[in-house]
């Protein structure tokens, strides 16, 4: 490049800088030496960010000129990902008046537009234009946006059928699906819009967990007629779901002519259980007469013949259980979905055949281990004798999968870290367990006498160890209303206030079971901690059926399960 | 001695030794002992096994790239110190000789450590038997055999992990599953395809998972916490298969790859061993207790330090703000609205640009220190002219400071410090891996016999954070975008985003977009005006930067080919 050319460029740049509104501009040639390095001129350049109708625009104005001929103008804004080039066809002047659609800014943003103008000789003008933000007000004074979404209203039940069901809500609808029959239901909703509906779509879809049946997919797109544009009734009858564990959804989508959209979503489960209980009530009496702690909070339970199993995954439940393998075993699993459960404020809501549930009314939610396959559980009474088929006496970790309707029983070697605690189990060792547990009831139980075991005049009330186990069982009769405690044999106490087995906290502040329900089960607590009614102390469970009531009870030193039933 | 201390000691011993003579693929690891003196008893053998962990040091985590975090090399953050080499990434001037995060030799060194240990300890039962020959030592023998078997499984998994770390940066790499000392053989070793690397790593995970401990928590006085577990093997398999299925490594979109990735994540989720912690913010402040948390699958144990707080406390705090990692407006805008669960760009999101931090995803305030937030007893002043505001040297360049990982209770004047662990695998990531793979393979709301749908997995992560679930009926394309955004906010600053945008092949958009900042003006009445301005342009060349360049010195040695256009 020749010197005079460079000087010329510098002078031209200086002049252009002055003329072009004090903008920062860089001009440089991109052609070989010897070619013209004159750069295009730009003046009256402005840029605005506009809101017009529903969209946002970049408006650019500039007067371009070049004595050699204009080749192109490129406009760049990186934050909008905007890059546009206009070919100018060698003309010597060009009045740029352009509008470009750009995104709406989420935030108030300062933008600049990078501009590159080239002439046919290779001269390049680089400059920036500040973009004025005029987007606060819409440029179209008549713009009247429709920002109202359609409404979707589950239809109120009407008579006659089929629209006599409870209206849909957004709450989960759960079906037990245990009876083997398909679940069938109808849908009816009203859809309205203040201007005009464009379409209403219904989609029902889902699948069983284990693919026992084909996936469900119902799709229905409706276009409301002219007289239905503001109020449309969507009806769909006899939608059917297979009776296996699975999840489904109903989705109704309403779209108006402005593109506003609203949806109504309704989840459904079939055979998805929130709770599973094991019951070993030998007969109906052992259900209706199972014991409750009389002083416990109203909904407390946990001393009877039903045990909650811990939910370890979707539809999968687990329990450490001692199986007696006796002739009168009657092991039943009660499954519950949603918020259903077997008790309501000490009211027993189940019997040997099933439960009265809040969500579905009476339901045969009872399963037993299959008589022919001890890895299966079944709801069919003809296929089960309600025993843990094939298992010997002992402890097992039972895992029930309600999706596969299977059960796994893993043998468990009994152990308990509390046994080495001399306060809780004085004089106890796994190889030399207590022969019995004393019942301490202050005279409320026949032969319980005072507040310590009376060894002087047997027989005194006690639970006796079953052979080769850590289960202590027996029977007793009440002398009056009063509390029930147990304690290590007197000979093991060494005169200390230890070895108590009772409510681990105040009976007004019980602990919760695996489902969060209050539980009145009793545990080794070591010292008696005084006979405090306030929440700070531990206490015996309170039996308030009166005198001359016969009970059977057993207590498990591995699981701390107290099983108590009143017989009369 | 705790594991972290053992590893640091081993690393120090190694660092005092003579330099390497061998090629990068088989670096000589010198210790105070010769190799034939190491594998003679339990003590030396086990320390060598633990030494395989040492290649993790400074490869992940805090302030590791010229005092910057990897977040500052992508659209998550800008590093306030202009002298940091991390800026080379952002201006596009890095190359095979100036890669600010060149990990090639470091990870191959770790691989050689693993191979040396595995080959020399192969006869471990006889070695241990010789050393415990007395009948009275039978129990000790059995314990030591068990320990070495665990370590051998860990060494194999570490070897697989190091291969993965190489693969995700450099593409297909040479698979080194044995010690090679012959120079001629080494010169002729070639790179494998990314598919081959994925298969090797996934197979190794399968092979060692049953041999690993399920947890080190509560074992042997807790002194071995921080070692790999079964869960780590499953999580690594999930991650590597996801990378293998992603557009960068799966240009034909082979759905079978996505399905395998989904199955791998499903396998871990189905264990029901892990769960989401209910305190998102607290999750990153657990110190070396992190691996006792049900969400944490594997965390690198740390030590007492305060350099992270010195770097990232706002500059107006005593001794703070020395190397600020400044979260970008780009990232801040990615956090959705809490009440509506919608992106701020959605017209019904209820976003108010005049009050931009109100009603946002709670993870925003947990990860990013926002203007006017109370922090260590006073309001953070990110406004222009404020104590912590733009304009001061090394102050935030974006109007934000990082908050994730920070111990907010340190008195830096008194040089107080605390333990910082770096979580490498956590359950939320696996859920998002699962969601992404399931969505691609099967769609948003299909289970196909797995534990949950893709949408349900994302919803779990969102609900833990206090966010609404995604809308039902979401399309596959829409869910893909939501999952990508969910990873961006959930895993912010955890060294995922940098690689995610590459494996998704969207870096040419995200890494070429300018970094935006929030300019905050405080008004006389105490209110603030918020205006977004451009902080800097960034450069990403799509023709080459999806993969790192192989170090020039290594390419010149033999058959290792350079990545395209480097």
CSV table of N, CA and C in Angstrom, one decimal, chain B residues 2-5 217 222 225-226 285-293 296 299-304 418-422:
chain,number,residue,atom,x,y,z
B,2,UNK,N,-6.5,-40.7,57.0
B,2,UNK,CA,-7.7,-40.8,56.1
B,2,UNK,C,-7.2,-40.9,54.6
B,3,UNK,N,-8.2,-41.4,53.8
B,3,UNK,CA,-7.8,-41.7,52.4
B,3,UNK,C,-7.3,-40.5,51.7
B,4,UNK,N,-7.9,-39.3,51.9
B,4,UNK,CA,-7.4,-38.1,51.2
B,4,UNK,C,-6.0,-37.8,51.6
B,5,UNK,N,-5.6,-38.0,52.8
B,5,UNK,CA,-4.2,-37.8,53.3
B,5,UNK,C,-3.3,-38.8,52.7
B,217,UNK,N,-19.0,-46.0,54.2
B,217,UNK,CA,-19.5,-45.3,55.4
B,217,UNK,C,-19.7,-46.3,56.5
B,222,UNK,N,-14.5,-45.5,59.5
B,222,UNK,CA,-14.8,-44.4,58.5
B,222,UNK,C,-13.5,-43.9,57.8
B,225,UNK,N,-13.5,-43.7,53.7
B,225,UNK,CA,-14.5,-43.0,53.0
B,225,UNK,C,-13.9,-42.2,51.9
B,226,UNK,N,-14.6,-42.1,50.8
B,226,UNK,CA,-14.1,-41.4,49.6
B,226,UNK,C,-13.6,-42.4,48.5
B,285,UNK,N,-22.3,-28.5,50.8
B,285,UNK,CA,-21.5,-28.0,51.9
B,285,UNK,C,-21.4,-29.1,53.0
B,286,UNK,N,-21.3,-30.4,52.5
B,286,UNK,CA,-21.3,-31.5,53.4
B,286,UNK,C,-19.9,-31.9,53.8
B,287,UNK,N,-18.9,-31.3,53.2
B,287,UNK,CA,-17.5,-31.6,53.5
B,287,UNK,C,-17.3,-33.1,53.2
B,288,UNK,N,-16.4,-33.7,54.0
B,288,UNK,CA,-16.1,-35.1,53.7
B,288,UNK,C,-17.2,-36.0,54.2
B,289,UNK,N,-18.2,-35.5,54.7
B,289,UNK,CA,-19.4,-36.3,55.0
B,289,UNK,C,-20.3,-36.5,53.9
B,290,UNK,N,-19.9,-35.9,52.7
B,290,UNK,CA,-20.8,-36.0,51.6
B,290,UNK,C,-21.2,-37.4,51.2
B,291,UNK,N,-20.3,-38.3,51.2
B,291,UNK,CA,-20.6,-39.7,50.8
B,291,UNK,C,-21.6,-40.4,51.7
B,292,UNK,N,-21.9,-39.8,52.9
B,292,UNK,CA,-22.9,-40.4,53.7
B,292,UNK,C,-24.3,-39.9,53.4
B,293,UNK,N,-24.3,-39.0,52.4
B,293,UNK,CA,-25.6,-38.5,52.0
B,293,UNK,C,-26.2,-39.4,51.0
B,296,UNK,N,-25.5,-38.6,47.3
B,296,UNK,CA,-24.1,-38.5,46.8
B,296,UNK,C,-23.7,-40.0,46.5
B,299,UNK,N,-17.9,-38.7,45.9
B,299,UNK,CA,-17.3,-37.4,46.1
B,299,UNK,C,-15.8,-37.5,46.4
B,300,UNK,N,-15.1,-36.6,45.8
B,300,UNK,CA,-13.6,-36.6,46.0
B,300,UNK,C,-13.5,-35.9,47.4
B,301,UNK,N,-12.8,-36.6,48.3
B,301,UNK,CA,-12.6,-36.0,49.6
B,301,UNK,C,-11.7,-34.8,49.5
B,302,UNK,N,-11.9,-33.9,50.4
B,302,UNK,CA,-11.2,-32.6,50.4
B,302,UNK,C,-10.4,-32.4,51.6
B,303,UNK,N,-9.9,-31.2,51.8
B,303,UNK,CA,-9.2,-30.8,53.0
B,303,UNK,C,-9.5,-29.4,53.4
B,304,UNK,N,-9.1,-29.0,54.5
B,304,UNK,CA,-9.4,-27.7,55.0
B,304,UNK,C,-8.8,-26.6,54.0
B,418,UNK,N,-12.5,-24.5,55.9
B,418,UNK,CA,-13.3,-25.7,56.1
B,418,UNK,C,-13.1,-26.7,55.0
B,419,UNK,N,-13.6,-27.9,55.2
B,419,UNK,CA,-13.4,-28.9,54.2
B,419,UNK,C,-14.3,-28.8,53.0
B,420,UNK,N,-13.8,-28.9,51.8
B,420,UNK,CA,-14.6,-28.8,50.6
B,420,UNK,C,-14.5,-30.1,49.9
B,421,UNK,N,-15.5,-30.9,49.7
B,421,UNK,CA,-15.5,-32.1,48.9
B,421,UNK,C,-16.1,-31.7,47.5
B,422,UNK,N,-15.7,-32.5,46.5
B,422,UNK,CA,-16.2,-32.2,45.2
B,422,UNK,C,-17.0,-33.4,44.8
